[in-house]
Amino acid sequence: MTGRARTVLVTLERSSVTEDDYNEQTEAWTSLGTEWAQVFYGRGDERRQAASQQDRQPATFQVLMNEITRSLTVKDRLTDDGTIWDIRGLAPDTPKRGQIEITAVRGS
């Protein structure tokens, strides 16, 4: 997964629980920051299978490793151009290359 530029600006978000005026808990998403990412969508057979099963499309977002990206968990999410992606896995690349791969599925 090399040789392509990071051309997609993604926003990394974390969920927080707040209380409204009626003391009911509500979930709100807070921006952790933005990162340039290289995106790899699922292979053609994975896209066809997801479409036939009305499943969600997978993608891998490759971002540079930094304080924010190292703090991500599968409870976080990312957005790009208005599309919400739920994080399903995180794989730090070798420290030498300084990247993190985020596996995510398009949110519902």
Short mmCIF file of N, CA and C in Angstrom, two decimals:
data_model
loop_
_atom_site.label_atom_id
_atom_site.label_comp_id
_atom_site.label_asym_id
_atom_site.label_seq_id
_atom_site.Cartn_x
_atom_site.Cartn_y
_atom_site.Cartn_z
N MET A 1 0.83 -1.18 0.00
CA MET A 1 0.00 0.00 0.00
C MET A 1 0.88 1.25 0.00
N THR A 2 1.73 1.35 -0.94
CA THR A 2 2.57 2.52 -1.03
C THR A 2 2.49 3.08 -2.43
N GLY A 3 3.10 4.23 -2.61
CA GLY A 3 3.16 4.79 -3.94
C GLY A 3 2.05 5.75 -4.30
N ARG A 4 1.09 5.93 -3.42
CA ARG A 4 0.01 6.88 -3.68
C ARG A 4 0.06 7.99 -2.64
N ALA A 5 -0.39 9.15 -3.02
CA ALA A 5 -0.37 10.30 -2.12
C ALA A 5 -1.58 10.31 -1.19
N ARG A 6 -1.40 10.95 -0.06
CA ARG A 6 -2.51 11.15 0.87
C ARG A 6 -3.31 12.36 0.35
N THR A 7 -4.44 12.09 -0.26
CA THR A 7 -5.21 13.15 -0.93
C THR A 7 -6.58 13.39 -0.32
N VAL A 8 -6.94 12.61 0.70
CA VAL A 8 -8.26 12.73 1.31
C VAL A 8 -8.10 13.30 2.71
N LEU A 9 -8.76 14.42 2.98
CA LEU A 9 -8.72 15.03 4.30
C LEU A 9 -9.84 14.42 5.15
N VAL A 10 -9.45 13.74 6.23
CA VAL A 10 -10.44 13.11 7.11
C VAL A 10 -10.44 13.81 8.46
N THR A 11 -11.59 13.79 9.11
CA THR A 11 -11.73 14.31 10.46
C THR A 11 -11.87 13.13 11.40
N LEU A 12 -11.04 13.09 12.43
CA LEU A 12 -11.09 12.03 13.44
C LEU A 12 -11.98 12.51 14.57
N GLU A 13 -12.90 11.65 15.00
CA GLU A 13 -13.88 12.06 16.01
C GLU A 13 -13.96 11.05 17.15
N ARG A 14 -14.26 11.56 18.34
CA ARG A 14 -14.43 10.72 19.52
C ARG A 14 -15.79 11.03 20.14
N SER A 15 -16.44 9.99 20.60
CA SER A 15 -17.75 10.12 21.22
C SER A 15 -17.60 10.58 22.67
N SER A 16 -18.51 11.44 23.07
CA SER A 16 -18.58 11.84 24.48
C SER A 16 -20.05 11.87 24.88
N VAL A 17 -20.30 11.57 26.12
CA VAL A 17 -21.66 11.55 26.62
C VAL A 17 -21.90 12.82 27.42
N THR A 18 -22.98 13.51 27.09
CA THR A 18 -23.35 14.73 27.80
C THR A 18 -24.78 14.59 28.30
N GLU A 19 -25.15 15.48 29.19
CA GLU A 19 -26.54 15.50 29.68
C GLU A 19 -27.24 16.71 29.12
N ASP A 20 -28.49 16.51 28.69
CA ASP A 20 -29.26 17.62 28.16
C ASP A 20 -30.00 18.32 29.29
N ASP A 21 -30.89 19.23 28.95
CA ASP A 21 -31.64 20.01 29.95
C ASP A 21 -32.54 19.14 30.82
N TYR A 22 -32.86 17.93 30.35
CA TYR A 22 -33.74 17.03 31.09
C TYR A 22 -32.95 15.94 31.81
N ASN A 23 -31.66 16.14 31.96
CA ASN A 23 -30.75 15.19 32.61
C ASN A 23 -30.71 13.83 31.91
N GLU A 24 -31.00 13.82 30.63
CA GLU A 24 -30.88 12.60 29.84
C GLU A 24 -29.54 12.60 29.13
N GLN A 25 -28.91 11.43 29.10
CA GLN A 25 -27.61 11.33 28.46
C GLN A 25 -27.76 11.26 26.93
N THR A 26 -26.95 12.05 26.26
CA THR A 26 -26.93 12.05 24.81
C THR A 26 -25.48 11.91 24.34
N GLU A 27 -25.32 11.27 23.20
CA GLU A 27 -23.99 11.09 22.64
C GLU A 27 -23.69 12.23 21.68
N ALA A 28 -22.50 12.77 21.81
CA ALA A 28 -22.05 13.84 20.91
C ALA A 28 -20.66 13.46 20.40
N TRP A 29 -20.38 13.83 19.16
CA TRP A 29 -19.07 13.53 18.57
C TRP A 29 -18.24 14.79 18.56
N THR A 30 -17.02 14.67 19.09
CA THR A 30 -16.09 15.78 19.17
C THR A 30 -14.92 15.54 18.23
N SER A 31 -14.54 16.56 17.51
CA SER A 31 -13.42 16.44 16.58
C SER A 31 -12.10 16.38 17.35
N LEU A 32 -11.27 15.38 17.00
CA LEU A 32 -9.92 15.28 17.57
C LEU A 32 -8.92 16.02 16.69
N GLY A 33 -9.26 16.17 15.43
CA GLY A 33 -8.37 16.83 14.48
C GLY A 33 -8.59 16.29 13.09
N THR A 34 -7.85 16.84 12.15
CA THR A 34 -7.93 16.38 10.77
C THR A 34 -6.57 15.85 10.33
N GLU A 35 -6.61 14.90 9.43
CA GLU A 35 -5.40 14.27 8.91
C GLU A 35 -5.59 14.00 7.41
N TRP A 36 -4.50 14.08 6.68
CA TRP A 36 -4.52 13.67 5.28
C TRP A 36 -4.34 12.17 5.23
N ALA A 37 -5.16 11.50 4.44
CA ALA A 37 -5.14 10.04 4.39
C ALA A 37 -5.04 9.54 2.95
N GLN A 38 -4.48 8.38 2.84
CA GLN A 38 -4.48 7.62 1.60
C GLN A 38 -5.56 6.56 1.81
N VAL A 39 -6.50 6.43 0.89
CA VAL A 39 -7.64 5.55 1.09
C VAL A 39 -7.60 4.39 0.11
N PHE A 40 -7.86 3.19 0.64
CA PHE A 40 -7.92 1.98 -0.17
C PHE A 40 -9.29 1.35 0.09
N TYR A 41 -10.14 1.38 -0.91
CA TYR A 41 -11.47 0.79 -0.76
C TYR A 41 -11.36 -0.71 -0.97
N GLY A 42 -12.35 -1.45 -0.48
CA GLY A 42 -12.33 -2.90 -0.64
C GLY A 42 -12.16 -3.31 -2.08
N ARG A 43 -11.64 -4.51 -2.28
CA ARG A 43 -11.48 -5.04 -3.64
C ARG A 43 -12.84 -5.15 -4.32
N GLY A 44 -12.82 -5.31 -5.62
CA GLY A 44 -14.05 -5.38 -6.40
C GLY A 44 -15.00 -6.45 -5.91
N ASP A 45 -14.47 -7.65 -5.58
CA ASP A 45 -15.35 -8.72 -5.10
C ASP A 45 -15.95 -8.37 -3.74
N GLU A 46 -15.19 -7.65 -2.89
CA GLU A 46 -15.74 -7.23 -1.60
C GLU A 46 -16.85 -6.20 -1.79
N ARG A 47 -16.67 -5.28 -2.75
CA ARG A 47 -17.71 -4.29 -3.01
C ARG A 47 -18.98 -4.94 -3.54
N ARG A 48 -18.81 -5.90 -4.46
CA ARG A 48 -19.99 -6.60 -5.01
C ARG A 48 -20.72 -7.38 -3.92
N GLN A 49 -19.96 -8.07 -3.07
CA GLN A 49 -20.57 -8.85 -2.00
C GLN A 49 -21.32 -7.93 -1.03
N ALA A 50 -20.70 -6.81 -0.66
CA ALA A 50 -21.36 -5.86 0.24
C ALA A 50 -22.64 -5.33 -0.37
N ALA A 51 -22.60 -5.02 -1.67
CA ALA A 51 -23.79 -4.49 -2.35
C ALA A 51 -24.89 -5.54 -2.41
N SER A 52 -24.53 -6.79 -2.70
CA SER A 52 -25.55 -7.83 -2.82
C SER A 52 -26.17 -8.17 -1.47
N GLN A 53 -25.40 -8.01 -0.41
CA GLN A 53 -25.91 -8.31 0.93
C GLN A 53 -26.40 -7.05 1.64
N GLN A 54 -26.42 -5.94 0.93
CA GLN A 54 -26.77 -4.65 1.50
C GLN A 54 -25.95 -4.39 2.76
N ASP A 55 -24.68 -4.75 2.68
CA ASP A 55 -23.75 -4.58 3.78
C ASP A 55 -23.03 -3.25 3.63
N ARG A 56 -22.19 -2.94 4.58
CA ARG A 56 -21.46 -1.68 4.55
C ARG A 56 -20.10 -1.86 3.89
N GLN A 57 -19.70 -0.87 3.12
CA GLN A 57 -18.45 -0.93 2.36
C GLN A 57 -17.24 -0.74 3.27
N PRO A 58 -16.22 -1.62 3.15
CA PRO A 58 -15.00 -1.45 3.94
C PRO A 58 -13.99 -0.57 3.23
N ALA A 59 -13.11 0.05 4.01
CA ALA A 59 -12.01 0.84 3.45
C ALA A 59 -10.88 0.87 4.46
N THR A 60 -9.68 1.10 3.96
CA THR A 60 -8.52 1.27 4.81
C THR A 60 -7.98 2.67 4.59
N PHE A 61 -7.81 3.40 5.69
CA PHE A 61 -7.29 4.76 5.66
C PHE A 61 -5.88 4.72 6.24
N GLN A 62 -4.93 5.18 5.47
CA GLN A 62 -3.54 5.18 5.92
C GLN A 62 -3.17 6.63 6.25
N VAL A 63 -2.81 6.87 7.53
CA VAL A 63 -2.46 8.23 7.98
C VAL A 63 -1.10 8.18 8.67
N LEU A 64 -0.51 9.35 8.81
CA LEU A 64 0.76 9.43 9.52
C LEU A 64 0.55 9.21 11.01
N MET A 65 1.52 8.58 11.64
CA MET A 65 1.46 8.32 13.08
C MET A 65 1.82 9.61 13.83
N ASN A 66 0.96 10.01 14.75
CA ASN A 66 1.23 11.16 15.61
C ASN A 66 0.45 10.97 16.90
N GLU A 67 0.48 11.94 17.76
CA GLU A 67 -0.17 11.82 19.07
C GLU A 67 -1.66 11.52 18.95
N ILE A 68 -2.32 12.18 18.02
CA ILE A 68 -3.76 11.98 17.85
C ILE A 68 -4.05 10.59 17.28
N THR A 69 -3.37 10.22 16.22
CA THR A 69 -3.68 8.94 15.57
C THR A 69 -3.29 7.75 16.45
N ARG A 70 -2.26 7.91 17.28
CA ARG A 70 -1.90 6.83 18.21
C ARG A 70 -2.94 6.66 19.31
N SER A 71 -3.75 7.69 19.59
CA SER A 71 -4.75 7.61 20.65
C SER A 71 -6.08 7.02 20.18
N LEU A 72 -6.24 6.76 18.88
CA LEU A 72 -7.51 6.25 18.35
C LEU A 72 -7.83 4.86 18.89
N THR A 73 -9.13 4.59 19.04
CA THR A 73 -9.62 3.28 19.42
C THR A 73 -10.77 2.90 18.47
N VAL A 74 -11.26 1.69 18.59
CA VAL A 74 -12.38 1.26 17.75
C VAL A 74 -13.70 1.91 18.17
N LYS A 75 -13.69 2.67 19.24
CA LYS A 75 -14.89 3.41 19.64
C LYS A 75 -14.98 4.76 18.92
N ASP A 76 -13.88 5.15 18.25
CA ASP A 76 -13.85 6.41 17.54
C ASP A 76 -14.37 6.22 16.11
N ARG A 77 -14.44 7.31 15.37
CA ARG A 77 -14.86 7.24 13.97
C ARG A 77 -14.13 8.31 13.19
N LEU A 78 -14.28 8.26 11.88
CA LEU A 78 -13.74 9.32 11.05
C LEU A 78 -14.77 9.69 10.00
N THR A 79 -14.62 10.88 9.47
CA THR A 79 -15.52 11.35 8.42
C THR A 79 -14.68 11.92 7.28
N ASP A 80 -15.19 11.77 6.09
CA ASP A 80 -14.57 12.43 4.94
C ASP A 80 -15.68 12.87 4.01
N ASP A 81 -15.65 14.13 3.69
CA ASP A 81 -16.61 14.72 2.76
C ASP A 81 -18.06 14.36 3.11
N GLY A 82 -18.36 14.38 4.41
CA GLY A 82 -19.71 14.12 4.88
C GLY A 82 -20.06 12.65 5.09
N THR A 83 -19.16 11.75 4.76
CA THR A 83 -19.40 10.32 4.96
C THR A 83 -18.81 9.88 6.29
N ILE A 84 -19.60 9.15 7.07
CA ILE A 84 -19.16 8.66 8.38
C ILE A 84 -18.61 7.25 8.21
N TRP A 85 -17.44 7.00 8.82
CA TRP A 85 -16.80 5.70 8.80
C TRP A 85 -16.58 5.23 10.23
N ASP A 86 -17.10 4.06 10.57
CA ASP A 86 -16.92 3.46 11.89
C ASP A 86 -15.62 2.66 11.90
N ILE A 87 -14.75 2.95 12.84
CA ILE A 87 -13.45 2.26 12.91
C ILE A 87 -13.66 0.84 13.42
N ARG A 88 -13.08 -0.12 12.69
CA ARG A 88 -13.18 -1.54 13.06
C ARG A 88 -11.83 -2.12 13.47
N GLY A 89 -10.74 -1.47 13.07
CA GLY A 89 -9.43 -1.98 13.43
C GLY A 89 -8.35 -0.94 13.20
N LEU A 90 -7.27 -1.05 13.98
CA LEU A 90 -6.14 -0.14 13.88
C LEU A 90 -4.87 -0.97 13.81
N ALA A 91 -4.01 -0.66 12.87
CA ALA A 91 -2.77 -1.40 12.72
C ALA A 91 -1.61 -0.43 12.55
N PRO A 92 -0.85 -0.22 13.62
CA PRO A 92 0.32 0.64 13.46
C PRO A 92 1.31 -0.01 12.51
N ASP A 93 1.81 0.76 11.58
CA ASP A 93 2.83 0.29 10.65
C ASP A 93 4.16 0.27 11.40
N THR A 94 5.19 -0.11 10.75
CA THR A 94 6.49 -0.10 11.41
C THR A 94 6.84 1.33 11.81
N PRO A 95 7.42 1.52 12.99
CA PRO A 95 7.78 2.88 13.41
C PRO A 95 8.68 3.58 12.40
N LYS A 96 9.43 2.79 11.66
CA LYS A 96 10.33 3.35 10.66
C LYS A 96 9.55 4.12 9.59
N ARG A 97 8.39 3.59 9.20
CA ARG A 97 7.58 4.26 8.17
C ARG A 97 6.63 5.28 8.78
N GLY A 98 6.32 5.14 10.08
CA GLY A 98 5.53 6.14 10.78
C GLY A 98 4.10 6.31 10.32
N GLN A 99 3.42 5.21 10.02
CA GLN A 99 2.03 5.27 9.56
C GLN A 99 1.13 4.39 10.41
N ILE A 100 -0.15 4.68 10.36
CA ILE A 100 -1.17 3.84 10.99
C ILE A 100 -2.22 3.54 9.94
N GLU A 101 -2.64 2.29 9.88
CA GLU A 101 -3.72 1.91 8.97
C GLU A 101 -4.99 1.73 9.79
N ILE A 102 -6.04 2.42 9.36
CA ILE A 102 -7.33 2.38 10.03
C ILE A 102 -8.30 1.63 9.12
N THR A 103 -8.81 0.50 9.59
CA THR A 103 -9.82 -0.24 8.85
C THR A 103 -11.17 0.26 9.34
N ALA A 104 -12.03 0.64 8.41
CA ALA A 104 -13.32 1.21 8.78
C ALA A 104 -14.39 0.76 7.80
N VAL A 105 -15.64 0.85 8.25
CA VAL A 105 -16.78 0.56 7.37
C VAL A 105 -17.67 1.79 7.33
N ARG A 106 -18.27 1.98 6.18
CA ARG A 106 -19.16 3.13 6.00
C ARG A 106 -20.30 3.01 7.00
N GLY A 107 -20.51 4.07 7.76
CA GLY A 107 -21.56 4.08 8.78
C GLY A 107 -22.94 4.03 8.19
N SER A 108 -23.88 3.65 9.02
CA SER A 108 -25.27 3.54 8.56
C SER A 108 -25.99 4.86 8.66
#
